[in-house]
């Protein structure tokens, strides 16, 4: 027999459409945890059809494990379809809310940086501003790195969601 | 068919009847009072077997399903009733058994309030069911039960749990009888390319070996497997779960494969150039060290479950779909083949390394005892518990027919056998079922003797009593320096003969090989006369299961033993 061929470990994004039943998220996430697949990011929400939700899961693993995950997820009764989105053909987005500590001197700097990232200022108080940013994970991470020196009070990231481009 | 208004419990029973259910196993309780009231009303159409413990009900339903291929049904109340089913459901899940577990739960307004006997049954059973449901609306009840049967029986079978809140079991709703959805063999995934590639690999092989598992039994494909083996002229090794899938008196049969496989099977795996896995899943108990498994061979995997492909062992090629259909289509593409030299080689191994029988000895030895069981208990369904006796049963007793060997292969559940024997006996029209057990396993669930006695079921328990937890003891002796930690049962040994009698069964004891046949005949007669029998067979605690592959070794590194 061929021993397990070595394939490189990489990022895989699975787009899973599921029947919008109670407990379906725990079925999917439970499968990942009990089979030892690590989830990097997970997001879930309704599709154009309110009876169907889309779960977007990012995992770091080799191709063989990814194939196993795909097939195991596909066996769940509530799962309609599992698609792996290749890097090039997918649009990947995440939303983050970042609350940054500010003072009268640096507030405008922060708002300026936010502008470069096309992040919206959604709340301003005497001691903080809150930014809302949408983009791929790298863009959000880059903004957060830039904000770190000012002091990030708290941040909330939604996890990645994605769709294939064109006919994909 | 006219629509009638029934309560939820009656709708449940009606939908069970739609699916041809005639027997259920269970245990009543608060949350299923309404269901039990309906069972009372329907008692002429559906027989409920009251077990001593919910776990026994789950194993009985499992044994019923394995003996027939039909779905087995068990019923339990909420809370502890449901949790007592858990081991039984997990057992069925690991061995792909179509089990329907019906549980009651507290009324909908009490859900999530830590109510009396409330537990999150669907949450607990999520990872051990093929699917599960909670029914909180009466209008969804009938359709949910129908779906449960479809899911349990289609594709790769598995257990499905339906949890029903108590208010739903009382609520009234219109019911109309429906014919069950037809389940056809899974063929959508069978592709022409896969079949062509499989046929090519088979026709090019010089030393093909078929390694067949429980999937052949589930697919009712034993006859086709035999034709297949003959046509391609290949030897056949079986897994424990596959016993019964191929006649064990055939010269092609090499015995079990893997950790306790025969030297012949394991050598054949290492020497073959094409390993055809049919309805088998390359369990760690078969492959041992994956890097050293079947190194000379290409692997062709035939299975109904796509997720089994490349899970444990990387395959060259596969055909995914119902095994019977796949073999049928392959047969149509393959010529009659001949592998004389290879079959001779395998025959030579068989002659050189037979399983020892010890038939001439005075002491009661497992092989001779099980050969006597095989002879005296002919026609019986065999169930087992888990441990040394289980492997000996696989080696020396085997299955008289497909679905005739019922054992917890995947989960390895001690205490499985008696419940399973009860279910198997009921499923086969109250015919003889023989549970091969050990003293450790037996005392885990021996309370089900009460069930067997109550329903006068022809069940014989054969306890291979070594006054020890033999399999663990064997490992302790071979790999843990003889430190027998907590495996000696002699101090707490029960008198199984008296125990049997206390439950209204008959107890027998065998200590010498010479008396085995006579006592077994008497035990059979008792059981078939309506008094279940327990035969306490005393064997040495130093008996070991051989052949054995030490953990982590390549499977041809077999310890043959004596």
XYZ file of C-alpha atoms in Angstrom:
730
model
C 0.000 0.000 0.000
C 1.059 3.555 -0.385
C 1.971 5.076 2.908
C 0.176 8.299 3.630
C 1.608 10.683 1.096
C 2.991 13.810 2.649
C 0.965 16.812 1.790
C 1.615 20.272 3.010
C -0.285 21.706 5.896
C -2.265 24.766 4.936
C -5.325 26.852 5.458
C -8.596 25.425 4.255
C -11.949 27.156 4.273
C -15.077 25.024 4.234
C -18.440 26.479 3.400
C -21.147 24.273 4.867
C -24.835 24.791 4.176
C -27.084 23.251 6.802
C -30.755 22.925 7.611
C -31.543 25.648 10.077
C -32.412 23.293 12.945
C -31.766 23.790 16.631
C -28.517 22.137 17.580
C -27.029 22.010 14.100
C -24.076 24.204 15.057
C -23.231 21.928 17.957
C -23.456 18.905 15.648
C -20.888 20.456 13.328
C -18.601 21.908 15.978
C -18.903 18.750 18.082
C -17.749 16.672 15.147
C -14.662 18.857 14.778
C -13.738 18.629 18.432
C -14.299 14.893 18.890
C -12.315 13.999 15.796
C -9.543 16.340 16.846
C -9.808 18.901 14.058
C -8.845 22.383 15.240
C -11.104 25.218 14.178
C -9.251 28.471 13.430
C -12.411 30.434 12.815
C -16.104 29.720 12.563
C -19.066 31.869 11.668
C -22.679 31.056 11.059
C -25.703 32.863 9.731
C -28.719 32.526 7.510
C -28.456 32.295 3.751
C -30.884 33.795 1.231
C -33.215 31.021 2.357
C -34.123 31.374 6.045
C -34.442 27.588 6.328
C -30.785 27.179 5.440
C -27.764 28.504 7.297
C -24.190 28.730 6.148
C -21.370 27.762 8.455
C -17.953 28.960 7.367
C -15.082 27.122 9.019
C -11.386 27.795 8.603
C -9.029 24.981 9.567
C -5.302 24.465 9.288
C -4.520 20.922 8.234
C -3.111 18.829 5.399
C -5.146 17.899 2.332
C -5.884 14.386 3.546
C -7.299 15.553 6.850
C -9.269 18.239 5.039
C -10.781 15.565 2.820
C -11.680 13.531 5.918
C -13.296 16.567 7.533
C -15.269 17.260 4.385
C -16.574 13.699 4.206
C -17.338 13.421 7.898
C -19.222 16.722 7.890
C -21.069 15.646 4.773
C -22.417 12.611 6.666
C -24.292 14.758 9.165
C -27.971 14.508 8.388
C -28.580 18.253 8.751
C -25.744 19.142 6.379
C -26.804 19.888 2.831
C -23.531 20.609 1.128
C -19.888 21.022 1.996
C -17.645 22.999 -0.345
C -14.020 23.780 0.059
C -13.319 27.321 -1.096
C -9.952 27.680 -2.810
C -8.005 30.817 -1.868
C -8.217 32.451 -5.316
C -11.870 31.912 -6.032
C -13.364 32.971 -2.740
C -14.268 36.289 -1.163
C -13.336 36.161 2.503
C -14.581 38.741 4.969
C -14.640 39.269 8.662
C -16.079 42.082 10.723
C -14.430 43.431 13.864
C -15.347 45.985 16.504
C -12.306 47.469 18.207
C -12.503 49.783 21.210
C -9.367 51.874 21.643
C -8.305 54.015 24.522
C -7.799 57.661 23.414
C -7.082 61.117 24.748
C -7.508 64.576 23.299
C -4.080 64.395 21.665
C -4.205 61.130 19.778
C -7.891 60.851 18.915
C -7.420 62.324 15.444
C -4.433 60.050 14.729
C -6.576 57.036 15.338
C -9.424 58.336 13.253
C -6.901 59.027 10.506
C -5.565 55.475 10.536
C -9.133 54.198 10.542
C -9.739 56.156 7.378
C -6.806 54.505 5.626
C -8.309 51.106 6.483
C -11.778 52.280 5.534
C -12.914 51.476 9.073
C -15.900 53.379 10.461
C -15.879 55.223 13.737
C -19.060 53.970 15.366
C -18.704 55.395 18.872
C -16.726 58.196 20.468
C -16.464 58.885 24.182
C -14.031 61.110 26.118
C -11.719 58.162 26.733
C -12.348 55.794 23.840
C -13.341 55.356 20.248
C -14.862 52.285 18.693
C -13.952 51.277 15.146
C -15.859 48.947 12.875
C -13.842 47.286 10.164
C -14.671 44.747 7.494
C -12.125 42.881 5.462
C -10.123 39.746 5.238
C -8.425 38.486 8.341
C -5.057 39.994 7.461
C -6.463 43.476 7.069
C -8.171 43.298 10.447
C -5.078 41.923 12.120
C -3.007 44.717 10.569
C -5.326 47.394 11.936
C -5.293 45.797 15.355
C -1.497 45.750 15.365
C -1.456 49.463 14.563
C -3.921 50.176 17.359
C -2.083 48.171 19.974
C 0.294 50.992 20.995
C -2.679 53.230 21.796
C -4.241 50.533 23.944
C -7.007 48.232 22.740
C -9.594 48.128 25.523
C -11.549 45.322 23.916
C -12.170 43.797 20.524
C -14.762 41.477 19.024
C -14.169 39.619 15.752
C -16.990 37.744 14.050
C -14.883 35.037 12.481
C -14.588 34.670 8.774
C -17.450 34.279 6.374
C -16.950 33.577 2.703
C -18.544 32.931 -0.672
C -17.128 31.617 -3.905
C -16.734 34.112 -6.763
C -18.725 33.938 -9.984
C -20.092 30.502 -10.704
C -17.995 28.829 -8.095
C -57.002 5.351 4.641
C -59.042 7.455 6.935
C -57.528 10.013 9.204
C -58.070 9.350 12.886
C -57.310 11.506 15.875
C -54.890 9.851 18.272
C -52.688 10.960 21.072
C -48.925 11.250 20.586
C -48.219 7.907 22.243
C -50.662 6.149 19.938
C -49.201 7.943 16.942
C -45.766 6.713 18.012
C -46.971 3.112 18.217
C -48.827 3.425 14.903
C -45.695 4.685 13.157
C -43.707 1.811 14.675
C -46.346 -0.542 13.271
C -46.045 1.145 9.865
C -42.425 0.002 9.871
C -43.301 -3.567 10.737
C -42.167 -3.391 14.337
C -43.601 -6.291 16.289
C -41.310 -6.293 19.327
C -39.815 -3.535 21.445
C -37.579 -3.646 24.493
C -37.822 -1.125 27.244
C -38.394 0.085 30.735
C -41.195 2.374 31.899
C -40.939 5.585 33.895
C -42.587 8.912 34.555
C -41.939 10.597 31.226
C -43.101 7.597 29.224
C -46.234 6.775 31.222
C -48.413 7.790 28.289
C -46.346 5.691 25.886
C -46.682 2.697 28.197
C -50.410 3.311 28.398
C -50.534 3.108 24.614
C -48.357 -0.024 24.663
C -50.979 -1.538 26.972
C -53.701 -0.645 24.504
C -51.704 -2.072 21.563
C -50.436 -5.147 23.438
C -51.994 -7.523 20.930
C -50.116 -5.944 18.055
C -46.779 -5.091 19.552
C -44.944 -7.067 22.220
C -43.014 -5.106 24.795
C -40.196 -6.934 26.543
C -39.519 -5.532 29.986
C -35.815 -5.752 30.738
C -34.175 -5.420 34.138
C -32.184 -2.340 33.154
C -32.391 0.079 30.250
C -28.934 -0.948 29.087
C -30.282 -4.461 28.623
C -33.106 -3.063 26.502
C -30.648 -1.242 24.262
C -28.474 -4.333 23.821
C -31.562 -6.460 23.172
C -32.773 -4.078 20.476
C -29.243 -4.099 19.055
C -29.113 -7.905 19.050
C -32.545 -7.965 17.419
C -31.307 -5.648 14.668
C -28.062 -7.521 14.075
C -29.881 -10.855 13.900
C -32.318 -9.631 11.263
C -31.142 -6.436 9.591
C -34.391 -4.810 10.678
C -34.346 -1.845 13.027
C -34.398 -2.792 16.699
C -36.439 -0.570 18.975
C -35.872 0.287 22.623
C -37.792 2.647 24.876
C -36.683 4.394 28.049
C -37.832 7.190 30.245
C -36.144 10.570 30.675
C -33.051 11.239 32.784
C -31.482 8.040 34.099
C -33.572 5.950 31.721
C -32.013 7.751 28.793
C -28.496 7.775 30.226
C -28.721 4.044 30.895
C -29.237 3.575 27.161
C -26.059 5.443 26.340
C -23.640 2.499 26.407
C -26.049 0.486 24.298
C -26.478 3.251 21.743
C -22.713 3.815 21.522
C -22.241 0.072 21.014
C -24.700 0.130 18.122
C -23.081 3.243 16.673
C -19.598 1.781 16.576
C -20.859 -1.345 14.826
C -23.280 0.448 12.451
C -26.443 -1.149 13.807
C -29.891 0.248 12.912
C -31.288 0.954 16.351
C -34.226 3.203 17.154
C -34.055 4.536 20.704
C -37.219 6.248 21.882
C -36.889 8.286 25.050
C -39.398 10.345 26.925
C -38.479 13.721 28.269
C -40.131 16.136 30.656
C -42.971 18.277 29.317
C -41.915 21.165 27.093
C -42.487 23.903 29.734
C -40.177 22.020 32.126
C -37.324 21.612 29.625
C -34.157 23.432 30.597
C -35.282 23.989 34.183
C -33.359 21.096 35.774
C -36.697 19.377 36.259
C -36.995 15.989 37.941
C -35.391 13.315 35.762
C -34.516 15.866 33.113
C -31.359 15.451 31.106
C -30.264 16.805 27.731
C -30.727 13.480 26.004
C -30.102 14.695 22.466
C -27.014 16.583 23.643
C -25.628 13.518 25.379
C -26.306 11.174 22.486
C -25.258 13.489 19.650
C -21.802 11.948 19.137
C -23.046 8.352 19.421
C -26.017 8.447 17.085
C -26.219 8.670 13.340
C -28.775 11.357 14.047
C -31.124 12.312 16.845
C -34.270 14.334 17.294
C -36.225 15.968 20.043
C -39.934 16.212 19.297
C -41.612 19.127 21.033
C -44.569 19.544 18.658
C -47.179 16.880 18.115
C -47.526 17.753 14.419
C -43.922 16.697 13.813
C -44.072 13.387 15.669
C -45.120 10.896 13.001
C -42.850 12.372 10.351
C -39.897 12.394 12.749
C -40.330 8.731 13.625
C -40.545 7.893 9.921
C -37.378 9.844 9.221
C -35.674 8.095 12.107
C -36.310 4.705 10.530
C -35.137 5.892 7.143
C -31.922 7.317 8.540
C -31.222 4.278 10.718
C -31.654 1.813 7.854
C -30.301 3.645 4.805
C -26.704 3.894 3.613
C -24.387 2.877 6.412
C -26.871 1.932 9.126
C -26.707 3.386 12.602
C -28.670 4.242 15.710
C -31.168 7.109 15.755
C -32.667 8.485 18.936
C -36.061 10.164 19.140
C -36.624 12.098 22.337
C -40.284 13.039 22.913
C -41.514 15.491 25.514
C -44.248 14.194 27.786
C -46.814 16.753 26.628
C -46.390 15.526 23.057
C -47.123 11.951 24.140
C -50.490 13.144 25.473
C -51.460 15.722 22.854
C -53.994 14.705 20.227
C -53.477 15.065 16.510
C -54.815 13.606 13.281
C -52.951 10.529 12.139
C -52.988 8.850 8.776
C -51.171 5.607 8.103
C -48.415 5.776 5.467
C -46.318 3.190 3.758
C -42.678 3.455 4.834
C -40.336 5.142 2.410
C -38.580 2.501 0.358
C -34.915 2.113 1.093
C -32.973 1.186 -1.988
C -29.317 0.183 -1.984
C -26.929 3.112 -2.200
C -25.746 3.250 -5.808
C -25.521 6.959 -6.646
C -21.896 7.016 -5.596
C -20.891 3.995 -7.696
C -19.105 5.375 -10.751
C -18.104 3.683 -13.982
C -14.545 4.982 -13.589
C -14.203 3.533 -10.104
C -15.573 0.182 -11.244
C -13.247 0.096 -14.251
C -10.235 0.954 -12.128
C -11.191 -1.653 -9.520
C -11.637 -4.296 -12.208
C -8.272 -3.381 -13.680
C -6.512 -3.712 -10.337
C -8.171 -7.045 -9.668
C -7.387 -8.468 -13.085
C -3.748 -7.397 -12.816
C -3.308 -8.834 -9.322
C -1.311 -12.015 -8.901
C -1.899 -12.417 -5.178
C -5.231 -10.837 -4.271
C -6.589 -11.129 -0.730
C -10.104 -10.230 0.312
C -10.352 -8.686 3.760
C -14.051 -8.563 4.593
C -15.853 -6.999 7.526
C -19.226 -6.297 9.017
C -20.295 -4.260 5.988
C -20.796 -7.519 4.094
C -23.239 -8.656 6.773
C -25.066 -5.306 6.848
C -25.433 -5.395 3.081
C -26.634 -9.021 3.156
C -23.915 -9.697 0.612
C -22.374 -12.933 1.933
C -23.483 -14.981 -1.092
C -22.097 -12.399 -3.470
C -18.830 -12.266 -1.577
C -18.497 -16.024 -2.012
C -19.092 -15.741 -5.769
C -16.628 -12.885 -5.943
C -13.910 -14.820 -4.090
C -14.434 -17.814 -6.352
C -14.413 -15.799 -9.539
C -11.230 -13.937 -8.756
C -9.753 -16.994 -7.022
C -8.752 -15.186 -3.851
C -8.415 -16.224 -0.225
C -10.664 -14.477 2.284
C -9.793 -13.153 5.734
C -12.530 -11.831 8.000
C -12.626 -9.324 10.795
C -14.453 -10.194 14.004
C -17.398 -8.163 12.709
C -17.252 -10.004 9.412
C -17.679 -13.502 10.864
C -20.514 -15.149 9.009
C -19.766 -13.266 5.815
C -17.855 -16.220 4.409
C -18.092 -19.949 5.137
C -15.406 -20.890 7.625
C -15.081 -24.410 6.230
C -14.028 -23.100 2.831
C -10.403 -23.759 1.864
C -10.216 -20.092 0.882
C -10.968 -18.954 4.416
C -7.838 -17.865 6.248
C -9.478 -17.007 9.585
C -9.640 -13.721 11.372
C -7.126 -11.006 10.623
C -5.330 -8.549 12.889
C -4.317 -8.499 16.527
C -5.775 -11.970 17.159
C -5.819 -13.037 13.553
C -4.385 -16.299 12.339
C -0.799 -16.377 11.211
C -2.168 -17.335 7.784
C -4.366 -14.240 7.476
C -1.716 -11.905 8.753
C 1.032 -13.356 6.555
C -1.344 -13.199 3.587
C -1.928 -9.500 4.268
C 1.812 -8.926 4.169
C 2.376 -11.059 1.066
C -0.608 -10.125 -1.082
C -0.197 -7.681 -3.951
C -3.797 -6.483 -3.834
C -5.769 -6.152 -0.623
C -9.474 -5.879 -1.313
C -11.193 -4.428 1.731
C -14.898 -5.198 1.534
C -17.098 -3.534 4.128
C -14.190 -3.219 6.516
C -12.719 -0.103 8.043
C -9.057 -0.811 8.823
C -9.594 -0.665 12.564
C -6.510 -0.371 14.738
C -7.320 -3.888 15.974
C -6.745 -5.089 12.433
C -3.916 -2.978 11.096
C -1.787 -2.516 14.234
C 1.003 -0.245 12.980
C -0.306 1.438 9.836
C 3.203 2.016 8.459
C 3.899 -1.697 8.408
C 0.501 -2.873 7.151
C 0.194 -4.581 3.767
C 3.350 -2.958 2.459
C 3.537 -5.074 -0.702
C -0.042 -4.440 -1.651
C -2.188 -1.975 -3.432
C -5.412 -1.382 -1.538
C -8.851 -1.470 -3.132
C -11.559 -0.338 -0.761
C -15.219 -1.227 -1.276
C -17.517 0.484 1.198
C -20.835 2.266 1.452
C -19.347 5.095 3.514
C -17.137 7.525 1.585
C -15.661 8.792 4.831
C -14.013 5.415 5.440
C -11.858 5.836 2.340
C -8.362 7.054 3.265
C -9.338 7.405 6.928
C -6.895 4.947 8.471
C -5.112 3.508 5.449
C -4.462 5.223 2.134
C -6.070 3.345 -0.724
C -5.129 2.962 -4.357
C -8.675 2.861 -5.536
C -12.181 2.599 -4.176
C -15.768 1.944 -5.096
C -18.279 3.630 -2.826
C -21.756 2.213 -2.559
C -23.885 -0.668 -1.367
C -21.555 -3.619 -1.159
C -23.938 -6.079 -2.783
C -24.437 -3.785 -5.756
C -20.732 -3.042 -6.023
C -19.767 -6.723 -6.010
C -22.515 -7.544 -8.509
C -21.227 -4.912 -10.906
C -17.632 -5.986 -10.448
C -18.578 -9.602 -11.139
C -19.988 -8.507 -14.468
C -16.662 -6.967 -15.438
C -14.297 -9.657 -14.304
C -13.174 -12.850 -16.017
C -12.791 -16.150 -14.190
C -9.345 -15.930 -12.712
C -6.867 -18.427 -11.358
C -4.169 -17.884 -8.761
C -3.081 -21.427 -8.147
C 0.360 -20.706 -6.722
C -1.006 -18.066 -4.366
C -3.803 -20.291 -3.098
C -1.270 -23.056 -2.592
C 0.940 -20.728 -0.605
C -2.022 -19.742 1.581
C -3.077 -23.382 1.914
C 0.453 -24.214 3.017
C 0.313 -21.539 5.709
C -3.036 -22.872 6.870
C -1.614 -26.361 7.172
C 1.495 -25.133 8.952
C -0.256 -22.834 11.433
C -3.616 -24.272 12.433
C -5.350 -22.963 15.526
C -4.596 -25.439 18.328
C -7.575 -27.453 19.573
C -6.199 -29.289 22.636
C -8.914 -31.893 22.160
C -6.971 -34.706 23.789
C -6.515 -32.954 27.121
C -8.475 -33.750 30.270
C -8.465 -30.155 31.448
C -11.220 -27.945 30.129
C -9.546 -25.805 27.492
C -11.335 -23.000 25.586
C -10.873 -24.413 22.069
C -12.234 -27.840 22.919
C -15.095 -26.347 24.913
C -16.082 -24.058 22.055
C -15.853 -26.875 19.536
C -18.282 -28.786 21.761
C -20.556 -25.725 21.880
C -20.391 -25.499 18.096
C -21.526 -29.085 17.799
C -24.207 -29.102 20.492
C -25.651 -25.642 19.885
C -25.858 -25.921 16.107
C -28.364 -23.509 14.578
C -28.128 -21.032 17.451
C -27.351 -17.372 17.075
C -24.129 -16.696 18.946
C -23.593 -13.536 20.945
C -20.542 -12.657 22.982
C -19.397 -10.356 25.676
C -15.962 -8.780 25.506
C -12.581 -10.190 26.411
C -10.689 -13.419 25.873
C -13.842 -15.475 25.477
C -14.950 -13.153 22.675
C -11.856 -13.822 20.621
C -11.946 -17.552 21.349
C -15.576 -17.539 20.254
C -14.540 -15.829 17.034
C -11.754 -18.335 16.452
C -13.398 -21.609 17.405
C -17.130 -21.079 17.279
C -17.678 -18.468 14.615
C -20.978 -17.965 12.881
C -23.131 -20.752 11.587
C -24.710 -18.295 9.157
C -24.607 -14.587 8.302
C -25.949 -12.580 11.264
C -25.201 -15.609 13.407
C -22.288 -14.041 15.286
C -23.200 -10.956 17.281
C -20.434 -9.212 19.155
C -19.497 -5.720 20.252
C -16.545 -5.214 17.947
C -16.014 -1.484 17.878
C -16.910 -0.282 21.344
C -15.971 -3.518 23.085
C -18.829 -3.398 25.546
C -18.587 -5.870 28.408
C -22.116 -6.823 29.400
C -23.414 -6.725 25.844
C -23.945 -10.416 25.256
C -26.927 -11.432 27.365
C -29.108 -8.527 26.264
C -28.064 -9.155 22.672
C -28.901 -12.867 23.027
C -32.370 -11.971 24.308
C -32.886 -9.685 21.313
C -31.501 -12.208 18.845
C -33.705 -14.951 20.202
C -36.841 -12.799 19.999
C -35.895 -11.663 16.495
C -35.545 -15.233 15.285
C -38.938 -16.357 16.546
C -37.681 -17.379 19.983
C -35.033 -19.701 18.679
C -31.894 -20.650 20.535
C -29.347 -17.944 21.278
C -26.065 -18.717 22.979
C -24.123 -16.033 24.780
C -20.430 -16.779 25.145
C -19.297 -14.747 28.093
C -16.678 -14.432 30.798
C -17.106 -14.160 34.521
C -16.189 -10.471 34.420
C -18.496 -9.507 31.564
C -21.358 -11.683 32.743
C -21.715 -10.137 36.136
C -21.953 -6.672 34.627
C -25.442 -7.280 33.241
C -26.446 -10.725 34.530
C -29.661 -9.202 35.872
C -31.086 -9.772 32.411
C -31.396 -13.432 33.355
C -34.641 -12.204 34.909
C -35.796 -11.064 31.463
C -34.833 -14.307 29.762
C -36.606 -16.318 32.468
C -39.674 -14.081 32.469
C -40.256 -14.543 28.738
C -39.078 -18.188 28.744
C -36.516 -17.402 26.087
C -34.223 -20.155 24.861
C -31.022 -18.442 25.904
C -27.919 -20.248 27.093
C -25.098 -18.359 28.768
C -21.776 -20.099 28.580
C -19.461 -18.479 31.080
C -15.806 -19.123 30.372
C -14.980 -18.645 33.998
C -11.291 -18.083 34.667
C -11.955 -16.161 37.874
C -10.170 -13.211 36.351
C -10.485 -10.370 33.905
C -8.644 -12.546 31.479
C -7.792 -10.225 28.612
C -6.456 -7.492 30.860
C -4.659 -10.148 32.905
C -3.074 -11.471 29.709
C -1.721 -8.009 28.890
C -0.505 -7.617 32.454
C 1.349 -10.895 32.183
C 2.849 -10.242 28.753
C 3.524 -6.508 28.894
C 3.285 -5.385 32.529
C 5.694 -7.735 34.239
C 3.037 -9.995 35.691
C 1.670 -7.313 37.966
C -1.949 -8.459 38.132
C -3.503 -5.221 39.204
C -7.215 -5.589 39.987
C -7.861 -8.429 37.584
C -8.311 -11.269 40.069
C -12.013 -12.008 40.514
C -11.612 -15.148 42.601
C -12.160 -13.404 45.925
C -15.485 -11.985 44.820
C -16.570 -14.916 42.687
C -20.289 -15.486 42.603
C -21.712 -18.976 42.444
C -23.184 -18.647 38.964
C -25.183 -21.856 39.317
C -27.002 -20.505 42.355
C -27.288 -17.108 40.694
C -28.998 -18.677 37.692
C -31.423 -20.491 39.940
C -32.177 -17.336 41.890
C -33.381 -15.771 38.643
C -35.504 -18.771 37.690
C -32.973 -20.186 35.241
C -31.086 -23.471 35.416
C -27.447 -23.519 36.394
C -24.830 -26.030 35.274
C -21.140 -26.336 35.863
C -18.419 -27.895 33.738
C -14.948 -28.518 35.123
C -13.715 -31.376 32.943
C -13.542 -31.611 29.195
C -15.179 -35.042 29.276
C -18.481 -33.793 30.658
C -18.825 -30.793 28.356
C -21.048 -32.266 25.651
C -23.521 -33.903 27.989
C -23.949 -30.828 30.122
C -24.275 -28.579 27.079
C -26.982 -30.848 25.675
C -28.870 -30.642 28.945
C -28.500 -26.866 28.982
C -29.848 -26.623 25.464
C -32.800 -28.823 26.320
C -33.572 -26.707 29.356
C -33.428 -23.445 27.416
C -35.528 -24.796 24.566
C -37.964 -26.063 27.141
C -38.471 -22.528 28.401
C -35.954 -22.377 31.233
C -32.874 -20.374 30.214
C -29.594 -21.983 31.176
C -26.309 -20.780 32.560
C -23.289 -23.018 32.142
C -20.421 -22.061 34.387
C -17.315 -23.473 32.710
C -14.174 -23.354 34.799
C -11.001 -22.733 32.904
C -7.532 -21.808 34.032
C -6.779 -18.145 34.603
C -3.518 -18.712 32.731
C -5.285 -19.435 29.453
C -4.327 -16.923 26.803
C -5.628 -15.758 23.509
C -3.252 -16.714 20.750
C -2.203 -15.891 18.135
C -1.493 -12.376 19.268
C 0.274 -9.453 17.670
C 1.986 -7.370 20.348
C 0.799 -3.761 20.305
C 2.608 -1.655 17.729
C 4.138 -4.623 15.896
C 3.623 -5.439 12.273
C 0.771 -7.972 12.052
C 2.941 -10.807 10.749
C 4.930 -10.689 14.014
C 2.502 -13.104 15.555
C 3.031 -14.752 18.939
C 1.681 -18.246 18.422
C 1.689 -19.278 22.061
C 1.851 -22.908 23.165
